[in-house]
C-alpha positions as a LaTeX table, in Angstrom:
\begin{tabular}{lrrr}
\hline
Residue & $x$ (\AA) & $y$ (\AA) & $z$ (\AA) \\
\hline
Met1 & $-4.70$ & 38.44 & 100.66 \\
Ala2 & $-3.38$ & 36.66 & 103.75 \\
Asp3 & $-0.50$ & 38.92 & 104.86 \\
Pro4 & 0.09 & 42.24 & 103.02 \\
Glu5 & 3.68 & 42.51 & 104.35 \\
Asn6 & 4.46 & 39.16 & 102.70 \\
Thr7 & 2.54 & 39.67 & 99.46 \\
Leu8 & 4.37 & 40.90 & 96.37 \\
Val9 & 2.14 & 42.58 & 93.78 \\
Ile10 & 3.45 & 42.59 & 90.20 \\
Glu11 & 1.67 & 44.62 & 87.53 \\
Leu12 & 2.23 & 43.21 & 84.06 \\
Lys13 & 1.23 & 44.49 & 80.61 \\
Asp14 & $-2.43$ & 45.13 & 79.86 \\
Gly15 & $-3.13$ & 45.68 & 83.57 \\
Gly16 & $-2.60$ & 42.03 & 84.53 \\
Val17 & $-1.80$ & 41.72 & 88.23 \\
Val18 & 0.05 & 38.83 & 89.85 \\
Glu19 & 0.07 & 38.38 & 93.63 \\
Ile20 & 2.91 & 36.34 & 95.08 \\
Glu21 & 2.68 & 34.97 & 98.60 \\
Met22 & 6.21 & 35.36 & 99.97 \\
Leu23 & 7.44 & 32.68 & 102.38 \\
Pro24 & 9.63 & 34.28 & 105.07 \\
Asp25 & 9.47 & 31.12 & 107.21 \\
Val26 & 11.10 & 29.18 & 104.36 \\
Ala27 & 13.58 & 31.74 & 102.95 \\
Pro28 & 13.82 & 34.79 & 105.25 \\
Lys29 & 16.94 & 36.35 & 103.65 \\
His30 & 15.53 & 35.99 & 100.13 \\
Val31 & 12.14 & 37.43 & 101.10 \\
Asp32 & 13.90 & 40.38 & 102.80 \\
Arg33 & 15.89 & 41.02 & 99.60 \\
Ile34 & 12.86 & 40.84 & 97.32 \\
Arg35 & 10.90 & 43.10 & 99.66 \\
Ser36 & 13.69 & 45.71 & 99.87 \\
Leu37 & 14.28 & 45.78 & 96.08 \\
Ala38 & 10.53 & 46.12 & 95.46 \\
Arg39 & 10.25 & 48.95 & 98.01 \\
Ala40 & 13.15 & 50.76 & 96.33 \\
Gly41 & 11.39 & 50.52 & 92.95 \\
Glu42 & 14.26 & 48.44 & 91.55 \\
Tyr43 & 11.99 & 45.86 & 89.89 \\
Asp44 & 9.85 & 48.39 & 87.98 \\
Asn45 & 10.18 & 47.99 & 84.18 \\
Val46 & 12.49 & 44.96 & 84.48 \\
Ala47 & 12.26 & 42.52 & 81.55 \\
Phe48 & 11.37 & 38.85 & 81.53 \\
His49 & 14.63 & 37.96 & 79.78 \\
Arg50 & 14.37 & 34.14 & 79.74 \\
Val51 & 10.96 & 32.57 & 79.24 \\
Ile52 & 10.86 & 28.86 & 78.40 \\
Glu53 & 7.59 & 27.24 & 77.32 \\
Gly54 & 6.53 & 24.49 & 79.72 \\
Phe55 & 9.18 & 25.51 & 82.26 \\
Met56 & 9.45 & 29.04 & 83.69 \\
Ala57 & 9.62 & 32.83 & 83.22 \\
Gln58 & 12.75 & 34.52 & 84.60 \\
Thr59 & 13.12 & 38.21 & 85.51 \\
Gly60 & 14.64 & 40.43 & 88.17 \\
Asp61 & 17.97 & 41.60 & 86.70 \\
Val62 & 17.75 & 45.09 & 88.22 \\
Glu63 & 21.24 & 45.97 & 86.95 \\
Asn64 & 20.78 & 45.15 & 83.23 \\
Gly65 & 17.08 & 44.40 & 82.81 \\
Asp66 & 15.43 & 47.82 & 83.27 \\
Met67 & 13.71 & 48.43 & 79.94 \\
Glu68 & 13.55 & 52.19 & 80.65 \\
Asp69 & 17.24 & 52.61 & 81.50 \\
Gly70 & 19.96 & 51.62 & 78.99 \\
Phe71 & 18.32 & 48.27 & 78.25 \\
Asn72 & 20.22 & 45.70 & 76.19 \\
Ile73 & 18.50 & 42.30 & 75.90 \\
Arg74 & 21.90 & 40.61 & 75.39 \\
Arg75 & 23.04 & 41.77 & 78.86 \\
Ala76 & 19.73 & 41.12 & 80.62 \\
Gly77 & 20.18 & 38.12 & 82.89 \\
Thr78 & 23.88 & 38.75 & 83.54 \\
Gly79 & 23.45 & 41.10 & 86.50 \\
Gly80 & 21.95 & 41.37 & 89.93 \\
Ser81 & 21.63 & 44.27 & 92.33 \\
Ser82 & 24.06 & 46.44 & 94.27 \\
Gln83 & 23.51 & 44.12 & 97.25 \\
Pro84 & 25.76 & 41.11 & 98.00 \\
Asp85 & 24.73 & 37.62 & 96.90 \\
Leu86 & 22.66 & 35.55 & 99.32 \\
Pro87 & 23.40 & 32.18 & 100.91 \\
Ala88 & 21.13 & 29.40 & 99.64 \\
Glu89 & 18.01 & 28.71 & 101.69 \\
Phe90 & 17.04 & 25.33 & 100.28 \\
Ser91 & 13.88 & 23.66 & 101.57 \\
Lys92 & 11.69 & 20.63 & 101.03 \\
Leu93 & 9.09 & 22.67 & 99.10 \\
Pro94 & 8.70 & 21.26 & 95.57 \\
Phe95 & 8.93 & 23.35 & 92.40 \\
Asp96 & 5.27 & 23.04 & 91.41 \\
Arg97 & 3.37 & 25.23 & 88.95 \\
Gly98 & 3.24 & 28.79 & 90.31 \\
Val99 & 6.19 & 28.41 & 92.68 \\
Val100 & 8.68 & 31.29 & 92.66 \\
Gly101 & 12.37 & 30.46 & 92.99 \\
Met102 & 15.58 & 32.46 & 93.14 \\
Ala103 & 17.78 & 32.31 & 90.07 \\
Arg104 & 21.51 & 31.81 & 90.56 \\
Ser105 & 24.71 & 30.82 & 88.79 \\
Gln106 & 26.45 & 27.45 & 89.28 \\
Asn107 & 27.31 & 28.64 & 92.79 \\
Pro108 & 24.38 & 27.76 & 95.12 \\
Asn109 & 25.12 & 30.89 & 97.17 \\
Ser110 & 24.81 & 33.34 & 94.26 \\
Gly111 & 21.13 & 34.31 & 94.39 \\
Asn112 & 20.79 & 38.09 & 94.29 \\
Ser113 & 17.80 & 39.75 & 92.59 \\
Gln114 & 16.73 & 37.47 & 89.74 \\
Phe115 & 13.86 & 35.06 & 90.17 \\
Phe116 & 11.65 & 32.76 & 88.13 \\
Ile117 & 8.00 & 31.67 & 88.16 \\
Met118 & 7.21 & 28.08 & 87.22 \\
Phe119 & 4.75 & 27.47 & 84.36 \\
Lys120 & 4.65 & 23.74 & 85.18 \\
Asp121 & 6.02 & 21.41 & 87.82 \\
Gly122 & 9.82 & 21.16 & 87.65 \\
His123 & 10.73 & 18.76 & 90.44 \\
Phe124 & 14.26 & 18.29 & 89.06 \\
Leu125 & 14.95 & 21.71 & 90.67 \\
Asn126 & 13.86 & 20.52 & 94.14 \\
Gly127 & 16.48 & 21.14 & 96.82 \\
Gln128 & 18.81 & 22.92 & 94.37 \\
Tyr129 & 17.22 & 26.39 & 94.20 \\
Thr130 & 15.66 & 28.57 & 96.91 \\
Val131 & 11.85 & 28.67 & 96.94 \\
Trp132 & 10.70 & 32.03 & 98.33 \\
Gly133 & 7.12 & 32.34 & 97.16 \\
Arg134 & 4.15 & 31.06 & 95.21 \\
Val135 & 1.61 & 32.73 & 92.94 \\
Ala136 & $-1.59$ & 33.28 & 94.94 \\
Lys137 & $-3.51$ & 35.15 & 92.19 \\
Gly138 & $-2.98$ & 35.96 & 88.54 \\
Met139 & $-1.29$ & 32.83 & 87.19 \\
Glu140 & $-3.33$ & 33.35 & 84.00 \\
His141 & $-1.30$ & 36.54 & 83.43 \\
Val142 & 2.01 & 34.72 & 84.01 \\
Asp143 & 0.93 & 32.18 & 81.38 \\
Lys144 & 0.70 & 35.00 & 78.78 \\
Ile145 & 4.32 & 36.24 & 79.19 \\
Thr146 & 6.11 & 36.28 & 75.83 \\
Arg147 & 8.38 & 33.25 & 75.36 \\
Gly148 & 12.02 & 33.29 & 74.23 \\
Glu149 & 15.67 & 33.03 & 75.34 \\
Pro150 & 15.64 & 36.01 & 75.07 \\
Pro151 & 12.19 & 36.96 & 73.76 \\
Ser152 & 12.38 & 39.11 & 70.61 \\
Ser153 & 9.95 & 41.56 & 72.22 \\
Pro154 & 10.19 & 40.91 & 75.98 \\
Asp155 & 7.45 & 41.54 & 78.50 \\
Arg156 & 8.27 & 43.38 & 81.71 \\
Met157 & 7.18 & 43.86 & 85.29 \\
Val158 & 5.62 & 47.32 & 84.90 \\
Lys159 & 5.38 & 47.97 & 88.64 \\
Val160 & 6.30 & 45.82 & 91.65 \\
Arg161 & 5.35 & 46.60 & 95.23 \\
Val162 & 4.76 & 45.04 & 98.62 \\
Ala163 & 1.00 & 44.94 & 99.21 \\
Ala164 & 1.36 & 46.56 & 102.65 \\
Asp165 & 2.68 & 49.69 & 100.92 \\
Ala166 & $-0.14$ & 50.03 & 98.41 \\
\hline
\end{tabular}
């Protein structure tokens, strides 16, 4: 692990662990947001509410996606966090397999808490979404996330933390 302060550790079902190298040099505001939500425990038990084969797995709706707190799969994906939306931090980094990007609405400056992990290259997203990280370890666990829009029985991020805090 290169830098524990910039490594996000996501525990998935069956003990699968995914390490994401966060990129503060590329998207400092987005990395700060992800780090603060993880440290507050906001991402724990949040569903993967939109998982498209050959494309990506989306999660991070801390408002409506907590599977332990009033969860409704129909609302998952419609919320964010109690924090304000973030301005886009677009870069030249391509959306390759394992890249982590910030989800948003049609408004480029609407990223908040939701993010997605690429299953395969998706270069049509380049320059249109904020790249804030890349999977460093555990992509085999990401590949096993249950597919669906929404999945009939969604997977979740069991526990999410910054490696420096572990």
